[in-house]
Amino acid sequence: MNTLLGMLAILLTHWADADPIVFDDSTGYGRQFDGIGGLSGGGATSKLLVNYPEKQRSEILDFLFKPNFGASLQILKVEIGGDIQSTDGTEASHMHYPWDENYERGYEWWLMKEAKKRNPDIKLYGLPWGFPGWVGEGSGSPYHNVAQTADYVVRWINGASKVHNLTIDYVGIWNETPYNITYIKTLRKVLNERGYKHTQIIASDNKWKIAEDMLKDKQLKDVVYAVGCHYPGTQSSPEARKLGKTLWSSEDYCQKNDETGGACWARVLNRNYVHGYMTSTIAWDLIASYYTHLPGWDMGLMTAKEPWNGHYVVSPPIWASAHTSQFTEIGWSYLQHGRGVGTLPKGGTYVGLVNPDRNQLTVVMETMTFEHSKCVWDQKAPFQVAPQNVTLSLQGKWKDIGKMNVWFTQMGFDGKPSIFFEKKPPLKLYQEPYYLSQQIGSFEVLHEDENGYVRQMVTQMTIPWCKKADGVQKAYNVFGDITWSDISVQFDFRVPTENGTSGVFVAARATQGGCVSGSTAGIFFFALPDQFVLSTDLRRQHVLKTGSLSYTPGSWHSIALLVKGNTARLSFDQTTVYSGTVPASPAAGWAALGTDSFGLADFDNLQINSVAMET
């Protein structure tokens, strides 16, 4: 059995002593508690979850969202997909082009509905990381035409409502990028005009700087519901506190989900309010459900990255969340600092929360040591925590209570792995293909004469979040395992006659994903209309060989790459076009496919085999 994270949840208790910690509501209450949340996106962090067998997938969703069960999350924040790389992959936009509007793409709609199914009271929060290029009319900025950007975002909120019966409670501006005051005011205006007065604006999902502008601009202050800061280190700025507005840590945690990560999360949940008066804390990310060795691959509240066998792990941060979320609801109130919120004499913190009827009290204590609860954002000198006995004195409404309930947690429960690999049913229109993890560009399933295929949809430079990825202007989709070495990869492709790409590629031993996707190395076989190119990088800056090859856009062709040791064989339409040596390094990496430039391309009949099966 593993040990408690140093936290106790105490319900309706009364201790008395000479020097107690006092819990007293007789002089009033502190700020309203706004909930604990998880973030799906930023990006593609829930990619593999949707591919899990139904039984295990339902269990995972229960651990995340079911009240009084696991994490019991009270807020689900999702990325408003923008066809851009946003950390671990790209998420599809609801409008690839200005004439295109589709609310079936991606998995965030599904995830929000599953969360609501388990907890109808969960709050939903949408935030863009980037935008299709057309939104900025080629300027590279969403603020070039603020009315158009507001329209784009509100259409997503409207699609959630009209197509999926989902109410979006909160919306952000642009993740961790400069904000624009005119845009924020315009967004509020468009929300109101289209019947979404209830959707509140959180700004600016970066640092506390916007608070300075809100102090000088009453209209801006009025349209922003809460100031949302990322990774505040449990501290809010003097300007933010002076506002008198709701303060959130709208993205936090970002930590390996071992016991140290669980302790970090426990410490953050308490100290964000004790030190910073933040009433909501949202974890990046909700679940580590993306390939190993993509950025932050083990930083979710729990881990589910093996859909092919159903294995998942319920990690310590789930139980750290539960100490607060299973004993509170949004709308509860913190007690006042010094009367139920504060620091313990020998280190650690405590918070008291009461329900709206003022007849339930929850106390959460944490005594995390510095070494066992390090968080990635810690910049301060180590702090000291020592063993201590704490006496609680309940005053005010709680004066006559004499019963104490203490909740302990056992860490380290694993979801039982399944030994089967089931054949997947055909994907629905507009969904991403199974197991393919798009890193640049946007790929979705389309149908033609009842046959399904995958199309890459991005045709122009985006408004990116990761410029080093999207800036190469090549679509790039990885799959498999980064330890793969000797494999063959083949598929059929078609370049449409209109808005088509300049070529396609197949790759093995691809080394990079996320925001550094543009610098990936590997063995890349590009098929262009008038030649082939063999390169050791995505950018085609290190070309090994070029040769004759031709095809006409509009027709289907096949392409194949086999690598073994330091040899490679390239085939086009079942004919070998090159067989020879390649560098032995990198020795392993993902399989990949994609396009030589942004533009339409169709893919079908993907096959991956070990070289042993080929020879």
XYZ file of C-alpha atoms in Angstrom:
615
model
C 0.000 0.000 0.000
C 1.272 3.455 -0.839
C 1.043 6.312 1.592
C -1.313 9.219 1.882
C -0.248 12.361 0.026
C -0.227 14.270 3.280
C -3.819 15.449 2.940
C -6.920 14.945 5.052
C -10.487 15.732 4.123
C -12.393 16.457 7.342
C -16.150 16.689 7.386
C -18.152 18.267 10.210
C -15.490 18.043 12.913
C -14.737 19.670 16.286
C -11.522 19.619 18.243
C -10.529 22.044 21.017
C -7.128 22.983 22.424
C -5.099 25.952 23.687
C -3.564 26.893 20.316
C -5.862 25.491 17.638
C -6.415 26.191 13.954
C -9.757 27.994 13.969
C -12.592 27.427 11.496
C -15.149 30.173 12.014
C -17.813 31.586 9.677
C -19.253 34.123 12.110
C -17.609 37.069 10.312
C -18.489 35.911 6.801
C -16.935 33.968 3.977
C -14.170 34.227 1.422
C -14.446 33.808 -2.330
C -16.701 31.379 -4.181
C -15.127 28.069 -5.159
C -15.297 27.628 -8.957
C -14.085 24.068 -9.344
C -11.199 21.796 -10.278
C -10.753 21.048 -13.958
C -8.803 19.183 -16.590
C -7.705 20.357 -20.018
C -8.092 18.273 -23.170
C -6.068 19.934 -25.872
C -3.025 22.009 -26.267
C -2.963 19.782 -28.131
C -4.358 16.449 -29.148
C -3.771 15.123 -25.632
C -6.877 12.900 -25.704
C -6.090 11.509 -29.168
C -5.748 7.829 -28.226
C -8.576 7.760 -25.668
C -11.292 7.682 -28.293
C -9.673 4.556 -29.809
C -9.950 2.480 -26.607
C -12.280 -0.522 -26.374
C -15.626 0.624 -25.024
C -15.338 -1.130 -21.645
C -11.992 0.392 -20.698
C -12.863 3.729 -22.259
C -15.962 3.980 -20.087
C -13.940 3.110 -16.983
C -11.416 5.832 -17.793
C -14.144 8.407 -18.299
C -15.672 7.417 -14.959
C -12.353 8.010 -13.191
C -12.195 11.479 -14.710
C -15.767 12.734 -14.528
C -18.074 10.553 -12.445
C -19.014 12.390 -9.226
C -17.764 10.884 -5.964
C -15.727 8.259 -7.776
C -12.288 9.364 -8.985
C -11.106 12.849 -9.866
C -14.751 14.003 -10.006
C -13.715 16.933 -12.203
C -15.968 19.967 -12.133
C -14.663 21.774 -15.249
C -13.675 20.376 -18.644
C -11.595 22.747 -20.729
C -11.076 21.837 -24.391
C -9.147 23.204 -27.317
C -11.132 24.920 -30.040
C -9.320 23.166 -32.861
C -7.551 25.380 -35.357
C -5.713 22.940 -37.671
C -2.474 23.883 -35.888
C 0.198 22.131 -33.831
C -0.493 22.971 -30.206
C 1.946 20.750 -28.236
C 1.307 17.052 -28.971
C -0.568 17.289 -32.234
C -3.160 19.204 -34.196
C -6.909 19.344 -33.656
C -9.298 19.933 -36.535
C -11.015 23.259 -37.034
C -14.787 23.429 -37.404
C -14.091 25.740 -40.378
C -11.090 24.736 -42.486
C -12.188 27.405 -44.973
C -14.575 30.381 -44.739
C -17.291 28.505 -46.669
C -16.853 25.322 -44.616
C -18.705 24.681 -41.346
C -18.659 21.209 -39.774
C -19.306 20.209 -36.161
C -18.560 16.491 -36.436
C -14.772 16.762 -36.648
C -12.468 15.641 -33.900
C -13.128 14.094 -30.503
C -13.710 17.079 -28.205
C -17.485 17.068 -28.920
C -17.594 13.409 -27.953
C -15.519 14.022 -24.827
C -17.697 16.913 -23.650
C -20.830 14.809 -24.109
C -19.300 11.911 -22.184
C -18.363 14.280 -19.358
C -21.891 15.725 -19.277
C -23.366 12.220 -19.327
C -21.527 11.456 -16.085
C -21.874 14.867 -14.473
C -24.615 17.106 -15.901
C -23.317 19.977 -13.741
C -19.793 19.993 -15.159
C -18.771 23.337 -16.670
C -17.394 23.510 -20.230
C -14.657 25.899 -21.339
C -13.284 26.420 -24.859
C -10.000 28.071 -25.851
C -8.242 28.454 -29.229
C -4.509 27.753 -29.564
C -4.463 28.907 -33.183
C -6.643 29.487 -36.206
C -6.928 28.558 -39.875
C -5.049 31.040 -42.028
C -8.172 32.473 -43.641
C -9.369 33.868 -40.288
C -6.544 36.405 -40.405
C -6.905 36.942 -44.167
C -3.274 35.959 -44.661
C -1.951 38.397 -42.058
C -0.903 35.722 -39.582
C -2.909 37.404 -36.823
C -6.421 36.685 -35.525
C -6.708 40.383 -34.668
C -6.452 41.578 -38.275
C -10.247 41.390 -38.490
C -11.592 41.059 -34.956
C -15.211 40.757 -36.095
C -14.328 37.771 -38.279
C -12.404 36.061 -35.480
C -15.255 36.628 -33.030
C -17.675 35.191 -35.578
C -15.431 32.132 -36.015
C -15.284 31.464 -32.254
C -18.981 32.095 -31.613
C -19.877 29.727 -34.457
C -18.038 27.008 -32.530
C -20.092 27.840 -29.421
C -23.254 27.829 -31.517
C -22.321 24.469 -33.057
C -21.837 23.030 -29.586
C -25.342 24.170 -28.689
C -27.283 23.428 -31.869
C -25.566 20.225 -33.009
C -24.505 18.618 -29.715
C -26.821 20.228 -27.138
C -23.794 21.414 -25.170
C -23.690 24.700 -23.280
C -20.272 26.347 -23.334
C -19.938 28.167 -20.023
C -16.580 29.861 -20.589
C -14.479 30.916 -23.565
C -10.918 32.189 -23.747
C -9.006 34.455 -26.118
C -5.820 32.889 -27.563
C -3.655 30.528 -25.563
C -0.503 32.077 -24.076
C -0.219 34.759 -26.735
C -0.739 38.532 -26.730
C -4.345 39.581 -26.193
C -6.191 42.355 -28.019
C -8.565 44.555 -26.034
C -10.717 45.444 -29.035
C -11.134 41.757 -29.832
C -12.174 40.902 -26.258
C -14.858 43.584 -26.328
C -15.987 42.497 -29.796
C -16.229 38.869 -28.687
C -18.482 39.879 -25.784
C -20.664 41.902 -28.163
C -21.060 39.036 -30.645
C -21.791 36.541 -27.858
C -24.554 38.791 -26.555
C -26.030 39.423 -29.995
C -26.272 35.703 -30.770
C -27.902 34.669 -27.542
C -24.862 33.572 -25.543
C -24.870 36.111 -22.714
C -24.356 33.214 -20.316
C -20.988 32.308 -21.886
C -18.391 34.118 -19.792
C -15.005 35.340 -21.021
C -11.816 34.190 -19.278
C -8.765 36.303 -20.125
C -6.122 36.047 -21.073
C -4.893 32.467 -20.474
C -1.364 33.793 -20.130
C 0.038 35.784 -17.186
C -1.508 38.503 -14.996
C -0.697 41.466 -17.277
C -4.280 41.950 -18.447
C -5.200 42.947 -14.885
C -3.219 46.158 -15.371
C -5.310 47.045 -18.429
C -8.532 46.109 -16.651
C -7.728 48.572 -13.852
C -7.505 51.342 -16.466
C -10.437 50.250 -18.667
C -13.786 49.737 -16.953
C -15.441 48.334 -20.080
C -12.721 45.705 -20.390
C -13.086 44.892 -16.704
C -16.839 44.506 -17.124
C -16.668 42.092 -20.084
C -14.075 39.771 -18.496
C -15.629 37.372 -15.990
C -12.378 36.004 -14.581
C -8.686 36.686 -14.989
C -7.119 33.390 -16.014
C -3.378 32.939 -15.498
C -1.208 30.009 -16.577
C 1.284 28.487 -14.130
C 1.055 31.287 -11.560
C 3.263 29.504 -9.038
C 0.420 29.846 -6.473
C 0.780 33.644 -6.557
C -1.445 36.323 -8.092
C -0.273 39.856 -8.848
C -1.194 42.876 -6.697
C -3.073 44.321 -9.684
C -5.117 41.144 -10.081
C -6.106 41.112 -6.423
C -6.926 44.823 -6.525
C -9.468 44.216 -9.312
C -11.926 42.456 -7.043
C -12.600 40.041 -9.919
C -12.606 36.267 -9.952
C -9.066 34.864 -10.326
C -8.282 31.474 -11.849
C -5.283 29.339 -12.545
C -6.690 28.454 -15.939
C -3.796 26.097 -16.724
C -1.546 24.500 -14.145
C 0.237 21.286 -13.111
C 2.204 20.155 -16.261
C 3.977 17.496 -14.237
C 4.883 13.828 -14.541
C 1.979 11.925 -12.995
C 3.956 9.880 -10.492
C 3.649 10.399 -6.731
C 5.766 13.559 -6.905
C 3.395 14.868 -9.550
C 0.423 13.951 -7.410
C 1.951 15.804 -4.471
C 2.639 18.833 -6.667
C -1.012 18.866 -7.765
C -2.227 18.523 -4.174
C -0.055 21.439 -3.101
C -1.203 23.598 -6.031
C -4.891 22.979 -5.371
C -4.635 24.341 -1.843
C -1.987 27.016 -2.234
C -3.483 28.655 -5.302
C -6.210 29.915 -2.997
C -4.190 30.279 0.208
C -1.522 32.441 -1.457
C -3.181 33.673 -4.653
C -6.950 33.789 -4.042
C -7.489 31.655 -7.167
C -10.832 29.878 -7.003
C -10.395 27.444 -9.887
C -7.395 25.399 -10.975
C -7.295 23.478 -14.264
C -4.707 20.791 -15.005
C -2.800 20.375 -18.235
C -3.459 17.839 -19.227
C -6.633 15.939 -18.534
C -5.197 12.604 -19.593
C -1.901 11.503 -21.110
C -3.464 9.755 -24.088
C -0.891 10.315 -26.810
C 2.233 8.527 -27.956
C 5.212 8.063 -25.658
C 7.995 10.568 -26.372
C 5.694 13.255 -27.631
C 6.105 16.335 -25.400
C 4.896 15.787 -21.846
C 3.847 12.241 -22.644
C 3.258 11.288 -18.989
C 1.869 14.571 -17.642
C -1.849 13.826 -17.519
C -3.939 13.361 -14.398
C -3.862 9.717 -15.501
C -2.404 7.749 -18.413
C -4.144 5.906 -21.255
C -1.846 5.481 -24.250
C -2.340 1.810 -25.211
C -5.743 1.480 -26.881
C -4.608 -1.644 -28.736
C -4.585 -3.642 -25.479
C -6.896 -1.574 -23.258
C -4.286 -0.853 -20.587
C -4.478 2.356 -18.549
C -3.124 3.680 -15.251
C -5.052 5.626 -12.620
C -2.315 7.933 -11.352
C -1.830 9.805 -8.039
C -3.155 13.167 -9.334
C -6.598 11.579 -9.691
C -6.725 11.012 -5.938
C -5.179 14.383 -5.137
C -8.080 15.955 -7.040
C -10.604 13.806 -5.227
C -9.697 15.171 -1.798
C -11.300 18.450 -2.850
C -13.675 17.585 -5.685
C -15.455 14.674 -3.977
C -16.290 16.860 -0.980
C -17.233 20.143 -2.666
C -19.228 21.526 -5.557
C -18.980 24.672 -7.635
C -20.767 27.386 -5.683
C -19.370 26.449 -2.301
C -17.495 29.212 -0.449
C -14.053 29.325 1.057
C -13.829 30.492 4.630
C -11.934 33.699 5.253
C -8.158 33.768 5.535
C -7.215 33.336 9.171
C -10.617 31.822 9.963
C -10.406 28.614 7.968
C -7.789 29.285 5.289
C -4.076 29.603 5.968
C -0.702 28.005 6.550
C 0.169 25.406 9.165
C 2.736 26.252 11.875
C 5.422 23.846 10.621
C 4.648 24.040 6.921
C 1.736 23.088 4.735
C -1.639 24.690 4.160
C -5.302 24.217 4.928
C -8.543 25.428 3.385
C -12.094 25.230 4.667
C -15.066 25.288 2.314
C -18.786 25.412 3.109
C -21.835 24.624 1.000
C -24.436 27.262 0.018
C -26.793 26.131 2.797
C -23.931 26.614 5.286
C -24.516 23.228 6.894
C -21.539 21.280 5.510
C -17.858 21.957 6.066
C -14.935 20.398 4.185
C -11.358 20.890 5.354
C -8.440 19.955 3.076
C -4.907 19.957 4.480
C -1.633 19.315 2.698
C 1.841 19.004 4.169
C 3.870 18.419 1.019
C 7.634 18.560 1.400
C 9.571 20.459 -1.240
C 11.587 17.489 -2.510
C 8.539 15.242 -2.873
C 6.251 17.782 -4.529
C 8.432 19.680 -6.989
C 6.470 21.362 -9.765
C 7.938 22.427 -13.101
C 7.094 26.073 -12.417
C 8.832 26.240 -9.010
C 11.328 29.107 -9.000
C 11.535 29.784 -5.277
C 13.962 28.538 -2.667
C 13.058 25.231 -1.022
C 10.578 25.484 1.804
C 10.491 23.472 5.008
C 7.741 21.162 6.241
C 8.090 19.259 9.514
C 5.923 16.627 11.222
C 3.328 18.284 13.394
C 0.196 17.743 15.423
C -2.630 20.071 14.481
C -5.664 20.825 16.612
C -8.786 22.165 14.922
C -11.262 24.375 16.716
C -14.678 24.721 15.093
C -16.468 27.976 15.854
C -19.535 29.801 14.555
C -22.052 27.403 13.003
C -19.640 24.523 13.584
C -19.228 25.069 17.315
C -21.282 22.135 18.557
C -20.127 19.513 16.056
C -18.344 16.576 17.616
C -17.790 14.036 14.824
C -14.758 13.865 12.543
C -14.595 11.950 9.247
C -11.129 11.509 7.766
C -10.520 10.231 4.236
C -7.297 8.413 3.375
C -6.185 7.476 -0.128
C -4.403 4.437 -1.534
C -2.309 5.360 -4.568
C -1.143 3.389 -7.573
C -4.207 1.513 -8.827
C -3.735 0.272 -12.381
C -6.486 -0.454 -14.865
C -6.149 -4.148 -15.709
C -4.579 -4.631 -19.127
C -6.495 -6.584 -21.747
C -4.689 -9.062 -23.944
C -6.805 -8.582 -27.044
C -6.310 -6.385 -30.079
C -9.706 -5.917 -31.634
C -10.438 -4.936 -35.206
C -11.788 -1.427 -35.315
C -15.118 -0.570 -36.946
C -15.111 1.866 -39.863
C -14.675 5.443 -38.767
C -17.444 7.956 -39.188
C -17.153 10.805 -41.636
C -14.836 13.656 -40.633
C -13.092 11.736 -37.841
C -9.336 11.298 -37.568
C -8.003 7.867 -38.589
C -7.247 5.403 -35.792
C -3.800 5.675 -34.183
C -2.503 8.310 -36.613
C -1.272 11.278 -34.586
C -1.315 14.351 -36.797
C 1.508 16.758 -35.958
C 1.142 19.285 -38.780
C -1.967 19.638 -40.926
C -5.421 18.149 -40.444
C -6.479 14.695 -41.650
C -10.054 13.422 -41.731
C -12.091 10.537 -43.107
C -14.176 11.166 -46.235
C -16.272 8.811 -48.369
C -16.444 8.311 -52.118
C -18.726 5.684 -53.680
C -19.124 4.139 -50.206
C -15.350 3.749 -49.860
C -13.562 5.596 -47.089
C -10.251 7.386 -47.397
C -8.326 10.048 -45.467
C -7.804 13.575 -46.778
C -5.317 16.188 -45.606
C -7.364 19.399 -45.445
C -5.072 22.365 -44.755
C -4.369 24.392 -47.895
C -2.666 27.546 -46.590
C -0.398 28.711 -43.803
C -2.220 28.787 -40.477
C -2.190 31.308 -37.643
C 0.101 29.065 -35.611
C 0.930 28.534 -31.983
C 4.067 26.509 -32.770
C 5.711 28.396 -35.624
C 8.575 25.911 -35.890
C 6.060 23.194 -36.753
C 3.412 24.845 -38.920
C 6.040 27.114 -40.452
C 7.469 24.306 -42.599
C 4.071 24.212 -44.372
C 4.177 20.441 -44.802
C 1.541 18.114 -43.347
C 3.063 15.449 -41.084
C 1.304 12.520 -39.386
C 3.078 9.950 -37.189
C 2.003 6.514 -36.014
C 3.344 3.423 -34.308
C 6.211 3.404 -31.832
C 9.289 5.600 -31.647
C 11.386 2.439 -31.113
C 10.479 1.013 -34.540
C 13.543 0.443 -36.698
C 13.312 -2.101 -39.529
C 9.865 -1.702 -41.090
C 8.002 -1.248 -44.331
C 5.273 1.352 -44.809
C 3.033 1.634 -47.840
C -0.224 3.293 -48.882
C -2.186 4.555 -51.841
C -2.458 8.267 -52.489
C -4.173 10.726 -54.774
C -3.455 14.419 -55.255
C -6.661 16.245 -56.269
C -6.528 18.399 -59.378
C -7.721 21.477 -57.471
C -5.941 22.841 -54.395
C -3.687 19.797 -54.354
C -0.357 19.517 -52.580
C 2.950 19.578 -54.452
C 3.615 15.981 -53.410
C 3.331 13.339 -50.688
C 5.807 11.388 -48.586
C 6.161 8.176 -46.630
C 8.704 7.962 -43.814
C 10.303 5.645 -41.289
C 12.384 6.366 -38.194
C 10.843 9.825 -37.778
C 12.302 11.316 -34.627
C 10.300 14.392 -33.640
C 6.782 15.488 -32.813
C 5.108 18.436 -31.173
C 6.344 21.977 -31.647
C 9.685 20.764 -33.029
C 8.061 18.584 -35.694
C 9.590 20.754 -38.391
C 13.082 19.603 -37.435
C 12.353 15.880 -37.529
C 14.930 13.531 -38.987
C 14.327 10.084 -40.450
C 14.132 8.373 -43.821
C 11.713 10.312 -46.055
C 10.576 9.230 -49.524
C 8.865 12.120 -51.335
C 6.800 11.426 -54.452
C 6.488 14.603 -56.529
C 4.733 14.779 -59.917
C 8.046 14.849 -61.803
C 10.583 13.167 -59.507
C 11.233 11.319 -56.262
C 13.379 12.653 -53.444
C 15.035 10.574 -50.722
C 15.902 12.753 -47.747
C 16.942 12.346 -44.131
C 14.700 15.164 -42.931
C 11.194 16.532 -43.362
C 12.396 19.851 -44.752
C 14.315 18.133 -47.588
C 17.474 19.961 -46.573
C 19.568 16.764 -46.519
C 18.823 14.987 -49.785
C 20.412 11.591 -50.409
C 19.009 10.823 -53.829
C 16.674 12.143 -56.520
C 15.375 10.298 -59.520
C 12.777 9.880 -62.205
C 9.123 9.457 -61.269
C 5.921 10.888 -62.688
C 2.214 10.902 -61.993
C -0.813 12.951 -62.928
C -2.945 14.559 -60.218
C -6.430 13.129 -59.935
C -5.507 9.438 -60.091
C -4.553 6.913 -57.412
C -0.992 5.645 -57.025
C 0.905 3.536 -54.508
C 4.063 4.361 -52.611
C 6.176 2.152 -50.339
C 9.293 2.473 -48.210
C 11.238 -0.407 -46.672
C 14.163 0.230 -44.323
C 16.479 -2.339 -42.771
C 19.688 -1.361 -41.038
C 21.449 1.050 -43.371
C 19.523 0.048 -46.499
C 16.280 1.287 -48.000
C 14.035 0.313 -50.889
C 11.659 2.854 -52.457
C 8.759 1.690 -54.619
C 6.208 3.595 -56.676
C 3.248 1.825 -58.286
C 4.847 -1.546 -57.408
C 8.093 -0.637 -59.190
C 11.355 -0.155 -57.304
C 12.771 3.303 -58.008
C 15.710 3.098 -55.610
C 17.473 0.439 -53.568
C 20.618 1.334 -51.694
C 22.237 2.599 -48.547
C 20.963 5.203 -46.110
C 22.491 6.530 -42.877
C 22.198 4.143 -39.947
C 21.233 7.070 -37.731
C 18.583 7.708 -36.611
C 18.227 4.018 -35.867
C 14.566 4.148 -34.831
C 11.476 6.330 -34.868
C 7.838 6.562 -35.816
C 6.372 5.709 -39.171
C 4.928 8.772 -40.877
C 3.080 10.074 -43.895
C 2.205 13.527 -45.112
C 2.437 16.145 -47.817
C 5.299 18.123 -49.330
C 3.311 21.356 -48.983
C 0.002 22.461 -47.539
C -2.651 21.295 -49.981
C -5.198 18.535 -50.432
C -4.053 14.914 -50.597
C -5.928 11.626 -50.202
C -4.595 8.480 -48.499
C -5.893 4.904 -48.378
C -4.863 1.290 -47.700
C -2.103 2.077 -45.202
C -0.025 -0.980 -44.275
C 2.873 -1.280 -41.830
C 4.912 -4.460 -41.440
C 8.148 -5.529 -39.854
C 10.906 -6.272 -42.334
C 10.846 -9.891 -41.170
C 7.323 -10.157 -42.614
C 8.447 -8.570 -45.887
C 11.499 -10.712 -46.551
